[in-house]
mmCIF file of C-alpha atoms in Angstrom:
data_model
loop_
_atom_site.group_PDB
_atom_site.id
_atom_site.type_symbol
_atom_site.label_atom_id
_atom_site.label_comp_id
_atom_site.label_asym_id
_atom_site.label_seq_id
_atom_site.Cartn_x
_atom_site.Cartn_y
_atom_site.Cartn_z
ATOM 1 C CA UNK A 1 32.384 3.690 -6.461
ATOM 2 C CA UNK A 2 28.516 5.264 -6.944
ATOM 3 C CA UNK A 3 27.567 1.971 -5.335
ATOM 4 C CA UNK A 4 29.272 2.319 -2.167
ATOM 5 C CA UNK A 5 27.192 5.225 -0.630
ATOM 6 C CA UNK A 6 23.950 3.069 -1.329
ATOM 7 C CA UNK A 7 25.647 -0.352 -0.247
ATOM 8 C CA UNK A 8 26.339 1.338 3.000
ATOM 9 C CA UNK A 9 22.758 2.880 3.015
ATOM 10 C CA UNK A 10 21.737 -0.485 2.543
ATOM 11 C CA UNK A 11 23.564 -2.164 5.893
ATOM 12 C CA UNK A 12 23.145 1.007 7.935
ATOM 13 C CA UNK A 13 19.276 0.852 7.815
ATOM 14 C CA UNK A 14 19.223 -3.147 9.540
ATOM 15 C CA UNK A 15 22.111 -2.320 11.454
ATOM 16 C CA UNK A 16 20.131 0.447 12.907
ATOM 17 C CA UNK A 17 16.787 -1.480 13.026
ATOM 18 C CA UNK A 18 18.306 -4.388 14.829
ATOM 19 C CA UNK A 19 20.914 -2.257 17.013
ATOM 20 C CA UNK A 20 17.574 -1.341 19.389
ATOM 21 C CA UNK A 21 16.461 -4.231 20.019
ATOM 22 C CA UNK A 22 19.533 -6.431 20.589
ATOM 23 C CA UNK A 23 20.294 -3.397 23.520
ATOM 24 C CA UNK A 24 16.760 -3.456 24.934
ATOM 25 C CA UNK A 25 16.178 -7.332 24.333
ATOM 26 C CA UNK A 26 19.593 -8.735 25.234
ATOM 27 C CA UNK A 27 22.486 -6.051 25.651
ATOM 28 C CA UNK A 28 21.026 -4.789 28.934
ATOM 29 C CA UNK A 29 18.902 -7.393 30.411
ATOM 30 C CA UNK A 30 20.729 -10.593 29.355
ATOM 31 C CA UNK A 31 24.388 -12.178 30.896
ATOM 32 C CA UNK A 32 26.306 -15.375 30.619
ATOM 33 C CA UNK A 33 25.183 -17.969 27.917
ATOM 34 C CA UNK A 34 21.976 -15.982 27.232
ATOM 35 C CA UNK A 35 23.934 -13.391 26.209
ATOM 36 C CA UNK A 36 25.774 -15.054 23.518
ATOM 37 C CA UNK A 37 22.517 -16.657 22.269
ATOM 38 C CA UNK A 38 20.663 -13.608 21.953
ATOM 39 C CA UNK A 39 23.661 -11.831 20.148
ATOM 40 C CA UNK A 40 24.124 -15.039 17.720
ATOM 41 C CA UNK A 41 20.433 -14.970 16.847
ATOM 42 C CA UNK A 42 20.496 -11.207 15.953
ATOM 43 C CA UNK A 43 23.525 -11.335 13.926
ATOM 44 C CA UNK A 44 22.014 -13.676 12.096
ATOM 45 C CA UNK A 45 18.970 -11.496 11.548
ATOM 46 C CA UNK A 46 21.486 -8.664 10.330
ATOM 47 C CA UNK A 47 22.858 -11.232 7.529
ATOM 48 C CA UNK A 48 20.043 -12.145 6.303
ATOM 49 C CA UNK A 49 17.590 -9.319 6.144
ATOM 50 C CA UNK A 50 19.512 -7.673 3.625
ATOM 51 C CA UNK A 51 20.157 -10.915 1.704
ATOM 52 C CA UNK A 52 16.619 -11.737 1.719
ATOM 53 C CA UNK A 53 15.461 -8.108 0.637
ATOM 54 C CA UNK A 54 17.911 -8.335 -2.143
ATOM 55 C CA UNK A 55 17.366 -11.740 -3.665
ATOM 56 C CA UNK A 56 13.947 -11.704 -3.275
ATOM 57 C CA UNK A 57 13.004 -8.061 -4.354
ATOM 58 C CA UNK A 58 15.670 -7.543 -7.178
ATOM 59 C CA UNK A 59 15.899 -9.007 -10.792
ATOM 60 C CA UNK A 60 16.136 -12.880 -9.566
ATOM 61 C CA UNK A 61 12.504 -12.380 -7.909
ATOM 62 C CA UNK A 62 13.083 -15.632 -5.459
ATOM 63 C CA UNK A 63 10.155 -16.373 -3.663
ATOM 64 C CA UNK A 64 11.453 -18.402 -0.857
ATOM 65 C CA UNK A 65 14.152 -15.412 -0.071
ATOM 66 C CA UNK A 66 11.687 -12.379 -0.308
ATOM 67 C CA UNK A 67 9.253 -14.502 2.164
ATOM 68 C CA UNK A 68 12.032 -14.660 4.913
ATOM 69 C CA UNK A 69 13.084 -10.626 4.040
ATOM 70 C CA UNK A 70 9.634 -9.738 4.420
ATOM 71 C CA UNK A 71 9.258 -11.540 7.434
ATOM 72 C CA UNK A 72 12.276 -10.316 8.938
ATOM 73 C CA UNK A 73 11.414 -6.317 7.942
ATOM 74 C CA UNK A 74 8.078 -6.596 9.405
ATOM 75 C CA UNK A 75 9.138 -8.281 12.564
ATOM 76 C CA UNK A 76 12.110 -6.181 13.025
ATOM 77 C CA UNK A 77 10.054 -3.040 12.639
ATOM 78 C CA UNK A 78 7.791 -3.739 15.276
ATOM 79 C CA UNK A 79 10.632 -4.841 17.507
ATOM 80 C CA UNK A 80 12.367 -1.624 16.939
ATOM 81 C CA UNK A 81 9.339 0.901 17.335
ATOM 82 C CA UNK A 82 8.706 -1.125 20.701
ATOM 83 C CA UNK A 83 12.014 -1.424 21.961
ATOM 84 C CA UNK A 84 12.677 2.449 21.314
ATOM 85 C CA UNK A 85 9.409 2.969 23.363
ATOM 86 C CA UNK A 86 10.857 0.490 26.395
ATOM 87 C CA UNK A 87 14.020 3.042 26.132
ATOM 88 C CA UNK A 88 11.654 5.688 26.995
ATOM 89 C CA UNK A 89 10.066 3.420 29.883
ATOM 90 C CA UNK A 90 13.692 2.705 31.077
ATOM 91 C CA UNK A 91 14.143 6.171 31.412
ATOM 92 C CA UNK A 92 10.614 6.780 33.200
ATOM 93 C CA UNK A 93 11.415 3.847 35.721
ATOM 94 C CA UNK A 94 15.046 4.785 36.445
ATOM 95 C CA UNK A 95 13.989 8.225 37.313
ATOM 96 C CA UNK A 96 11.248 6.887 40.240
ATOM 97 C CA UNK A 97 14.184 4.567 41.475
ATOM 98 C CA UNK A 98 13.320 1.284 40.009
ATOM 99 C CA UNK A 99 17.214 -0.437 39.805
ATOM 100 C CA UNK A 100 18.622 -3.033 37.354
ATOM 101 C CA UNK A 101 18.844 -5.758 36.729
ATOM 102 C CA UNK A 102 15.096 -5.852 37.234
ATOM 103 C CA UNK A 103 14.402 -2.994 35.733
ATOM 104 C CA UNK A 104 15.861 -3.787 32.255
ATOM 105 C CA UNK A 105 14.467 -7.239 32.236
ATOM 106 C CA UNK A 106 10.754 -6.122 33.333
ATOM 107 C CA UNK A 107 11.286 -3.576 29.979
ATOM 108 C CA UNK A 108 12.682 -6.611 28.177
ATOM 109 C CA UNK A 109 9.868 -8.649 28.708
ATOM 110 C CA UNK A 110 7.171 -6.199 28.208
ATOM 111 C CA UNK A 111 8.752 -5.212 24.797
ATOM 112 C CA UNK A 112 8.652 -8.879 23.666
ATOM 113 C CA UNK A 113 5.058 -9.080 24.768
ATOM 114 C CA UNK A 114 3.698 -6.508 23.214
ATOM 115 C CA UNK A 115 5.920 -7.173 19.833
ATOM 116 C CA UNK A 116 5.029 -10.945 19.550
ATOM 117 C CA UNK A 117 1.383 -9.649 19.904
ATOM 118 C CA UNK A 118 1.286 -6.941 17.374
ATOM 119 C CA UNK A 119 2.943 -9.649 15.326
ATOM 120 C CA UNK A 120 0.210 -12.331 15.151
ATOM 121 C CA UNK A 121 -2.331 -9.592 15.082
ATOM 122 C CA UNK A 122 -0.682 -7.793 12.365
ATOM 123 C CA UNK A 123 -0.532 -11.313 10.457
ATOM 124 C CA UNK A 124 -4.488 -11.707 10.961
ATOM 125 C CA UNK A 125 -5.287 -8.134 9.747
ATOM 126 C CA UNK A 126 -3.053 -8.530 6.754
ATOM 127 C CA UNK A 127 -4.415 -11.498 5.544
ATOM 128 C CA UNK A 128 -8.146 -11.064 6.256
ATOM 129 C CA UNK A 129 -10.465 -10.086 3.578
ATOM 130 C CA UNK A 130 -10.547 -6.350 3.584
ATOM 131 C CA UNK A 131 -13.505 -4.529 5.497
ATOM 132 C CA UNK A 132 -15.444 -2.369 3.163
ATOM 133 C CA UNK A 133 -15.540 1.358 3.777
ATOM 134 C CA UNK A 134 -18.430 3.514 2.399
ATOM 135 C CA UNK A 135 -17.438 7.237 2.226
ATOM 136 C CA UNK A 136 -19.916 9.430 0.264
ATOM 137 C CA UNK A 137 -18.470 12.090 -1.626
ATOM 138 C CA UNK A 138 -20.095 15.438 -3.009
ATOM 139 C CA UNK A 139 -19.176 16.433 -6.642
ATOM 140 C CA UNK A 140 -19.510 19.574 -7.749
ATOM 141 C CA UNK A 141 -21.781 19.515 -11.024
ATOM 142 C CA UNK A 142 -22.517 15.871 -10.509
ATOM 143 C CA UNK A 143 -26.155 15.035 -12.660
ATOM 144 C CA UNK A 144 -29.037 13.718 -10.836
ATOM 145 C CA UNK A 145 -28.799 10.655 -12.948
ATOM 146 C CA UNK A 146 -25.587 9.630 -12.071
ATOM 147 C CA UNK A 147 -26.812 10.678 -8.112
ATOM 148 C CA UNK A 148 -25.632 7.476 -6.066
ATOM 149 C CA UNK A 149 -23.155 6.373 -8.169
ATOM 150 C CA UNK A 150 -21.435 3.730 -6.567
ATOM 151 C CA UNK A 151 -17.634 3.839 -7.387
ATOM 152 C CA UNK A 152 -15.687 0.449 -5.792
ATOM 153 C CA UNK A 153 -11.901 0.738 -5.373
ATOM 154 C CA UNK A 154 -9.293 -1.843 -4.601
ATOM 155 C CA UNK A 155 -5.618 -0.685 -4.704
ATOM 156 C CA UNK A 156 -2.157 -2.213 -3.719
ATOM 157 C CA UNK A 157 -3.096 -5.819 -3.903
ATOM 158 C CA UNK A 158 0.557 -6.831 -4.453
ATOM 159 C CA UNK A 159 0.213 -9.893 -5.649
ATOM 160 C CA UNK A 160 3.798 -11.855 -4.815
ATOM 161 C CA UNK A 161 5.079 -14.711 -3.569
ATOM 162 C CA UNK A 162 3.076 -16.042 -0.854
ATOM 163 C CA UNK A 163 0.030 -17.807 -3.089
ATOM 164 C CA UNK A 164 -3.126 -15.164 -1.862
ATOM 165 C CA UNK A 165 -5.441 -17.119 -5.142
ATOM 166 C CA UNK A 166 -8.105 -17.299 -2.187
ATOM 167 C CA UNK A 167 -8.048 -14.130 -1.171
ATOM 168 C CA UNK A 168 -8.136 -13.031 -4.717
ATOM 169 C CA UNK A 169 -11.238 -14.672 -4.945
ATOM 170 C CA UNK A 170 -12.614 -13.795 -1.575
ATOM 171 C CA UNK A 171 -11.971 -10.113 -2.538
ATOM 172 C CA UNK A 172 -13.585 -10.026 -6.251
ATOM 173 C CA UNK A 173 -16.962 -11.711 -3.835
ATOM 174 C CA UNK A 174 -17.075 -8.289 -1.554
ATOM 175 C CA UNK A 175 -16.458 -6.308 -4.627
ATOM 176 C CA UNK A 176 -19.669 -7.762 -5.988
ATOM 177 C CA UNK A 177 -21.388 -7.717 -3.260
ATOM 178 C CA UNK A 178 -21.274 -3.774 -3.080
ATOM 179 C CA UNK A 179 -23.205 -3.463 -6.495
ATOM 180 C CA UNK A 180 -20.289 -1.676 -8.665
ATOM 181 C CA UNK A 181 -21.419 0.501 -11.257
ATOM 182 C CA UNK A 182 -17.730 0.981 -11.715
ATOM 183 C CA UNK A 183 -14.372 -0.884 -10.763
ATOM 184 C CA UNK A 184 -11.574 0.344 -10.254
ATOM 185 C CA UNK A 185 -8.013 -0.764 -9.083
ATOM 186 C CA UNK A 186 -5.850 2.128 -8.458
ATOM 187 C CA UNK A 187 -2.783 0.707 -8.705
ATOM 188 C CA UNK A 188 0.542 -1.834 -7.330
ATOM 189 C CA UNK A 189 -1.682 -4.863 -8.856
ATOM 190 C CA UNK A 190 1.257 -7.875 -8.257
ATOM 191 C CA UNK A 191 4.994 -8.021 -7.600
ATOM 192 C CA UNK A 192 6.915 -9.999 -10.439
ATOM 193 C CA UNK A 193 6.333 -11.082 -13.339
ATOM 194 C CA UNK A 194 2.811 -11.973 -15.332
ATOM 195 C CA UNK A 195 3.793 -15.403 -15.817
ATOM 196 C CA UNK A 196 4.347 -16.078 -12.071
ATOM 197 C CA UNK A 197 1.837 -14.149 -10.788
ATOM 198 C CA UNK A 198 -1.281 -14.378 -13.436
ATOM 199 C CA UNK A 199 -3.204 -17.642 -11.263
ATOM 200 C CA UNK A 200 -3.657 -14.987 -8.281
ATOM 201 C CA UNK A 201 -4.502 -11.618 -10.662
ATOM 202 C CA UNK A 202 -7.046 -13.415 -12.606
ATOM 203 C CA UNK A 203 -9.808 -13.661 -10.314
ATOM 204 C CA UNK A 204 -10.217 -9.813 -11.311
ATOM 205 C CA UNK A 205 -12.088 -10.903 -14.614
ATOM 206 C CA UNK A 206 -15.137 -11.935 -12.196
ATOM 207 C CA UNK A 207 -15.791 -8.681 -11.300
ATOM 208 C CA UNK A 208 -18.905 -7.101 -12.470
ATOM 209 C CA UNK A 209 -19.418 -3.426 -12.957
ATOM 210 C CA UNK A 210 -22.170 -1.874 -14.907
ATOM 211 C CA UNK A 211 -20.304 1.109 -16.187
ATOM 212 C CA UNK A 212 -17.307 -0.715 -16.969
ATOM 213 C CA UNK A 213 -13.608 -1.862 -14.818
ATOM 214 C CA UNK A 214 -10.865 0.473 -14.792
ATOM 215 C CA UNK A 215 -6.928 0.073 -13.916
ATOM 216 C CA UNK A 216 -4.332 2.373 -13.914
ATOM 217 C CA UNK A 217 -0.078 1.753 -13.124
ATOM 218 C CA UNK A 218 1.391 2.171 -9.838
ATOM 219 C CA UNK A 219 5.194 2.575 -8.773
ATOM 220 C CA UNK A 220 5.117 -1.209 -8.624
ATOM 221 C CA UNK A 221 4.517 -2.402 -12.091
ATOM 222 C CA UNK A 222 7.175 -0.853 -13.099
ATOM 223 C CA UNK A 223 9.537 -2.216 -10.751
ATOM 224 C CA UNK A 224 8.889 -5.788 -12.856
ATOM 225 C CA UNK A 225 6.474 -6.276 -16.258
ATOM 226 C CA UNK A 226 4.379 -3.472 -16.242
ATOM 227 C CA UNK A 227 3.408 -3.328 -20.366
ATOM 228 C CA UNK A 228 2.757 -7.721 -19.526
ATOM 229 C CA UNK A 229 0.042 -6.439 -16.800
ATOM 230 C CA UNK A 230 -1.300 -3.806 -18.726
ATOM 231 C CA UNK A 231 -2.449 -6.172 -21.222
ATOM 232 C CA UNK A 232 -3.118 -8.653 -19.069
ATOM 233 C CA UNK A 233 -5.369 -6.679 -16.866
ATOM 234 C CA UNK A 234 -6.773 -5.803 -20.223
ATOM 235 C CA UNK A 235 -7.628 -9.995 -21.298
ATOM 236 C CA UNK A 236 -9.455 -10.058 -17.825
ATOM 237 C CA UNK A 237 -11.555 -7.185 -19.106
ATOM 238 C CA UNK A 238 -10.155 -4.385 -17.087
ATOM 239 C CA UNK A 239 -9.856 -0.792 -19.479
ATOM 240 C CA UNK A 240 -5.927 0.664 -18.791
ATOM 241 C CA UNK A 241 -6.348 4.221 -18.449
ATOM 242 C CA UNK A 242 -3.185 5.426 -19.314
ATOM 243 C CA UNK A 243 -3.602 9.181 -19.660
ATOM 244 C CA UNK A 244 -6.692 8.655 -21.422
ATOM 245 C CA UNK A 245 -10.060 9.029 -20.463
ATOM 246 C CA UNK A 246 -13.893 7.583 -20.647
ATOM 247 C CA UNK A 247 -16.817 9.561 -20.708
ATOM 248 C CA UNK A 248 -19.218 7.782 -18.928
ATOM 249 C CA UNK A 249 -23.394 8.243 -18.996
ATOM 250 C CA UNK A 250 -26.163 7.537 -16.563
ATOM 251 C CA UNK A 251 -29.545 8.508 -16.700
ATOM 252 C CA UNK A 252 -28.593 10.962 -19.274
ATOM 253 C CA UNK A 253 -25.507 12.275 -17.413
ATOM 254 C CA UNK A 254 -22.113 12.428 -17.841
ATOM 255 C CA UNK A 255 -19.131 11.503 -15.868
ATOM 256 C CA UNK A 256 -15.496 12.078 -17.158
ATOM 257 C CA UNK A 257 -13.217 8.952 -15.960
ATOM 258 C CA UNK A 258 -9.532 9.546 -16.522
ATOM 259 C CA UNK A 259 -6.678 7.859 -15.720
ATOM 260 C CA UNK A 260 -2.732 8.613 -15.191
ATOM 261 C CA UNK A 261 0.949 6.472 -15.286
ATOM 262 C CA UNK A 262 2.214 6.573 -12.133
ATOM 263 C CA UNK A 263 5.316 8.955 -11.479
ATOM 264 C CA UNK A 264 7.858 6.235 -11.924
ATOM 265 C CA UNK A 265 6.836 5.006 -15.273
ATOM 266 C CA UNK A 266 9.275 7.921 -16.601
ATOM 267 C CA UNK A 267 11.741 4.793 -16.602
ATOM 268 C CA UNK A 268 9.851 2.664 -19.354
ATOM 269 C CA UNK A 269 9.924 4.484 -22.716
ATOM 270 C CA UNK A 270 6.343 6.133 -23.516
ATOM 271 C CA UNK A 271 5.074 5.656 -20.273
ATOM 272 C CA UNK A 272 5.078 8.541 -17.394
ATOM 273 C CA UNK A 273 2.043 10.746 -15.774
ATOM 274 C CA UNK A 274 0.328 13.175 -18.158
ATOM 275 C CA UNK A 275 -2.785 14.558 -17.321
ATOM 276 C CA UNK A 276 -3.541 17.257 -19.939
ATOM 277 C CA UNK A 277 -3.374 14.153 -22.680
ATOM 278 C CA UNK A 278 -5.851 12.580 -20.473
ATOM 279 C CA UNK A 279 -7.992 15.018 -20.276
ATOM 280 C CA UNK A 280 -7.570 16.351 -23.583
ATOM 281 C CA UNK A 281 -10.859 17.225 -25.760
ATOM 282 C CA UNK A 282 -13.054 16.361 -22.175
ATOM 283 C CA UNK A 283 -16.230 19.091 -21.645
ATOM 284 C CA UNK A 284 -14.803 22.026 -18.997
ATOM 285 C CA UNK A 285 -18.225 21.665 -17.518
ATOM 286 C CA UNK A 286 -18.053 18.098 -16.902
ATOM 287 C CA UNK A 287 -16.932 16.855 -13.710
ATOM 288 C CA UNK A 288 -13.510 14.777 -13.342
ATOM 289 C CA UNK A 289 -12.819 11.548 -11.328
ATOM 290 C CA UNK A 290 -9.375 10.931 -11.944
ATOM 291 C CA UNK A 291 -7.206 7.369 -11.030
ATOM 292 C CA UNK A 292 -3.429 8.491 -10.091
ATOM 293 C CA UNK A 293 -1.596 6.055 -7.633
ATOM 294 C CA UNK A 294 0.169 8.492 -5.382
ATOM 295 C CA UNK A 295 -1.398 11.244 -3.475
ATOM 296 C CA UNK A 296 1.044 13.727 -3.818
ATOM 297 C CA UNK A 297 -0.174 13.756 -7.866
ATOM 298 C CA UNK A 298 -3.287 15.695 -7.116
ATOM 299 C CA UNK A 299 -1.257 18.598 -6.916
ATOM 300 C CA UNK A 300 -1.269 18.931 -10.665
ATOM 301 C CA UNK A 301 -4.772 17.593 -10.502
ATOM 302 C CA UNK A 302 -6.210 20.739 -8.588
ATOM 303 C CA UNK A 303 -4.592 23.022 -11.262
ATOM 304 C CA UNK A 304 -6.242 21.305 -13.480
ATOM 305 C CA UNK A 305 -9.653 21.216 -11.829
ATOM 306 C CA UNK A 306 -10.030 17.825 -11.276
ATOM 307 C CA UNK A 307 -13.132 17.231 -8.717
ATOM 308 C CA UNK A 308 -12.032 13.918 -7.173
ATOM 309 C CA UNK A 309 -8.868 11.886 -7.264
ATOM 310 C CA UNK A 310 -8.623 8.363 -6.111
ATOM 311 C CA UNK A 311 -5.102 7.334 -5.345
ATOM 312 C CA UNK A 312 -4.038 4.375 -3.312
ATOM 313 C CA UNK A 313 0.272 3.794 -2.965
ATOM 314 C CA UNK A 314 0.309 4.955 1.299
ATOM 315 C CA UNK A 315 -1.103 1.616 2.636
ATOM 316 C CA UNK A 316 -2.364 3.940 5.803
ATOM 317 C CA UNK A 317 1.362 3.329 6.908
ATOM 318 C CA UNK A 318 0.878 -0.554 7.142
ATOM 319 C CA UNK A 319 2.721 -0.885 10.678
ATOM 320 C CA UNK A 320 2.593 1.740 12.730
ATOM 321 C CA UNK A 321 4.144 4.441 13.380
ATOM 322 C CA UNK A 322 6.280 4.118 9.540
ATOM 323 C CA UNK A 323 2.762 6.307 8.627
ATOM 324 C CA UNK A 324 5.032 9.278 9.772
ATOM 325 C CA UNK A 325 7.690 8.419 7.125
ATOM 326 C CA UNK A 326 5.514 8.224 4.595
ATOM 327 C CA UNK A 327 4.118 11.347 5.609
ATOM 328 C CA UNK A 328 7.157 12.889 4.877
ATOM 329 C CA UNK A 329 7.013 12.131 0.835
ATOM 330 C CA UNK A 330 2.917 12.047 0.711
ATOM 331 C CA UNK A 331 0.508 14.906 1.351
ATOM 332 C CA UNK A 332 -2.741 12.253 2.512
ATOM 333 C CA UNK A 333 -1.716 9.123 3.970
ATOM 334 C CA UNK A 334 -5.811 8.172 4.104
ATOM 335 C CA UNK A 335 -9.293 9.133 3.688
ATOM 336 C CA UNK A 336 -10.710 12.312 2.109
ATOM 337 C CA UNK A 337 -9.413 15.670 2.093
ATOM 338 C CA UNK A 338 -9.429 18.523 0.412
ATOM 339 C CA UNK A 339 -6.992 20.019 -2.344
ATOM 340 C CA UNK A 340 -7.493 23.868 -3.762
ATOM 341 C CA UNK A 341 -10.745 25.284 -4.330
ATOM 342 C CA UNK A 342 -12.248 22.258 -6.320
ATOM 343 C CA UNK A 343 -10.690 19.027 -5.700
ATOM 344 C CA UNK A 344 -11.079 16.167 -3.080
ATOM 345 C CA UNK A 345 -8.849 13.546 -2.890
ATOM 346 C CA UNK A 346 -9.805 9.951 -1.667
ATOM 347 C CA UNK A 347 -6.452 7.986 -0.264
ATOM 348 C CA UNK A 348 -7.137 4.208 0.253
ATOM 349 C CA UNK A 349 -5.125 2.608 2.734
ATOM 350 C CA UNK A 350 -5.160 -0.428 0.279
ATOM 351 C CA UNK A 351 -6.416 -3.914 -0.125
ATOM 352 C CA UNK A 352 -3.801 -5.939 0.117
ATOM 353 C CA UNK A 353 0.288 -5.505 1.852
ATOM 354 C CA UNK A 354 3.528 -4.844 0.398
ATOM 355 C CA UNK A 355 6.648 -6.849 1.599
ATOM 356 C CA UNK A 356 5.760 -8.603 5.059
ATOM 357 C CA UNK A 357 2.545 -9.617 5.682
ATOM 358 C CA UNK A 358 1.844 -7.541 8.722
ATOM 359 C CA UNK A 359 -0.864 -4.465 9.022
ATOM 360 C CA UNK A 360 -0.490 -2.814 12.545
ATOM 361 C CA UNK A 361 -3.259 0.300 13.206
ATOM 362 C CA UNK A 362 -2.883 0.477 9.145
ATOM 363 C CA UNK A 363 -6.403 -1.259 8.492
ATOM 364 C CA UNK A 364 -6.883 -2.390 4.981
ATOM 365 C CA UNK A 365 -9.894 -1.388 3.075
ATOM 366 C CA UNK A 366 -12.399 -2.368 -0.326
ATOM 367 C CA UNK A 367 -13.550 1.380 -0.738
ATOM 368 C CA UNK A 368 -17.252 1.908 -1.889
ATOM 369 C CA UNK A 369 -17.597 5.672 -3.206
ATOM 370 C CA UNK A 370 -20.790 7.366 -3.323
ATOM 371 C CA UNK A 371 -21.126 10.068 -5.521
ATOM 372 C CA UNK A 372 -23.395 12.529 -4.670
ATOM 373 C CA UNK A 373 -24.411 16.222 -6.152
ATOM 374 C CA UNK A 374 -22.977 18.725 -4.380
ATOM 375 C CA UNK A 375 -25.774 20.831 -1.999
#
């Protein structure tokens, strides 16, 4: 019986998503045989969202399912943000006298122009090779030999079923490009298994940092094998922070480099956030970088001090306007702000895309961090 609330949870949300946009796209506009069609087509879009979601995204992990559930989210999404907005331009056009049918079918069209447009943009921005962003950021006790240190970040590459080994590689060629003195990758590295996965991941072993590569859980990992890409991530090379630390040194400087389990790995024995074991034994007058996937962690970071957390987990909202939702669970959704007296946060809006391969006004990003002394 616990499973009923969420089973209805889990039709309510397509119903919902789809109920818009069969009213603007066919319920108002549409009559006769087109009517029918447009209905049939929708249904069918109710049945198998869900399906696909679940088969694709649960234990089974089928590829071929969670490509058409992604597809379908991402599509319907955009349909539904739009078609609420042609409500809204309904609304505006009945009050200066414009009359139906015209009226809805002139919305009608103009919602399915814009959507099908966001779409194939969306697709093109996902898939692209992320545009590097350069933000330099002033740290508080920062050494003048580790002045310009030049921290790269990729984050939420979720690696799944549609084959990205390209990309992978495509992405490891920026990150060297930039001149890392460190790597890092923040977080939501693949989606399923090590074993099915591994070919796209292990392009990450090319990257070259000076100082060393660093990679902490996300929410993700622990939704499949997270210990398997732990210490896989560590054959490529790549150090597992897992509420440990590094001191790193630079021109007879030091840095302190920690890192932090993401929130969810409470569910995996051992495994869960815990920052004062991370920073444990670390010099008070050192300064802090610290990886933790979610923004909302820094909260425990400015009690602590920390002078700069790098988080990723927001994806900048991926298709506009869901950045509101996440707003609702996330203090940052991207860029730098400020936290306390002491701490910045950095929030990437990611590398790669979760679920359907759309990014609309949700830019993704290979982060270059310069640290600099504060003035």
């Amino acid at each position: 019986m616990r499973l009923v609330p969420r089973l209805i949870m889990f039709l309510a949300i397509p119903a919902l998503l789809l109920a818009v946009p069969w009213w603007v796209l066919v319920g108002a506009p549409a009559t006769g045989t087109a009517f029918w069609l447009g209905t049939a087509v929708f249904v069918l879009g109710f049945v198998a969202l869900p399906v696909g979601m679940l088969l694709g995204h649960g234990r089974a992990h089928v590829d071929a399912a969670s490509m058409v559930g992604d597809t379908l989210l991402g599509v319907t999404w955009v349909l539904f943000t739009w078609s609420v907005l042609g409500l809204l331009a309904q609304g505006v056009l009945a009050a200066v006298g414009v009359a139906d049918p015209g009226r809805s079918r002139g919305v009608a069209i103009g919602v399915l122009a814009v959507s099908a447009a966001l779409v194939v943009w969306g697709v093109i921005e996902a898939r692209r090779v992320p545009r590097v962003r350069t933000v330099e950021v002033r740290i508080p006790g920062l050494g003048a030999g580790l002045d310009g240190l030049r921290l790269v970040v990729v984050t939420d590459t979720h690696f799944a079923a549609l084959n990205r080994l390209r990309w992978s590689e495509r992405v490891v060629e920026a990150v060297n490009a930039q001149r890392p003195d460190i790597a890092c990758h923040a977080g939501d590295l693949a989606d399923g298994p090590v074993d099915r996965r591994r070919s796209q991941v292990d392009p990450l072993g090319k990257v070259e940092a000076e100082l060393g590569r660093f990679y902490i859980t996300g929410n993700h990992e622990y939704f499949g094998d997270a210990a398997g890409w732990i210490e896989h991530m560590r054959s490529l090379g790549w150090q597992p922070l897992r509420n440990q630390h590094e001191i790193l040194t630079r021109g007879g400087d030091r840095l302190v480099l920690a890192g932090i389990d993401d929130p969810t790995g409470v569910s995996l024995a051992g495994h869960g956030p815990d920052l004062s074991t991370a920073l444990a034994g670390t010099d008070p007058d050192l300064p802090v970088v610290l990886l933790a996937h979610q923004p909302k962690q820094v909260a425990e970071a400015a009690k602590a001090g920390v002078a700069l957390q790098i988080s990723g987990h927001t994806h900048g909202g991926q298709i506009w306007p869901f950045h509101y939702l996440v707003r609702l669970d996330q203090p940052v959704v991207a860029g730098l702000s400020r936290h306390g007296e002491r701490t910045q946060l950095y929030t990437s809006r990611g590398t790669g895309f979760w679920g359907p391969q759309l990014r609309v006004f949700a830019p993704s990003e290979i982060t270059v961090l310069v640290l600099r002394p504060a003035r």
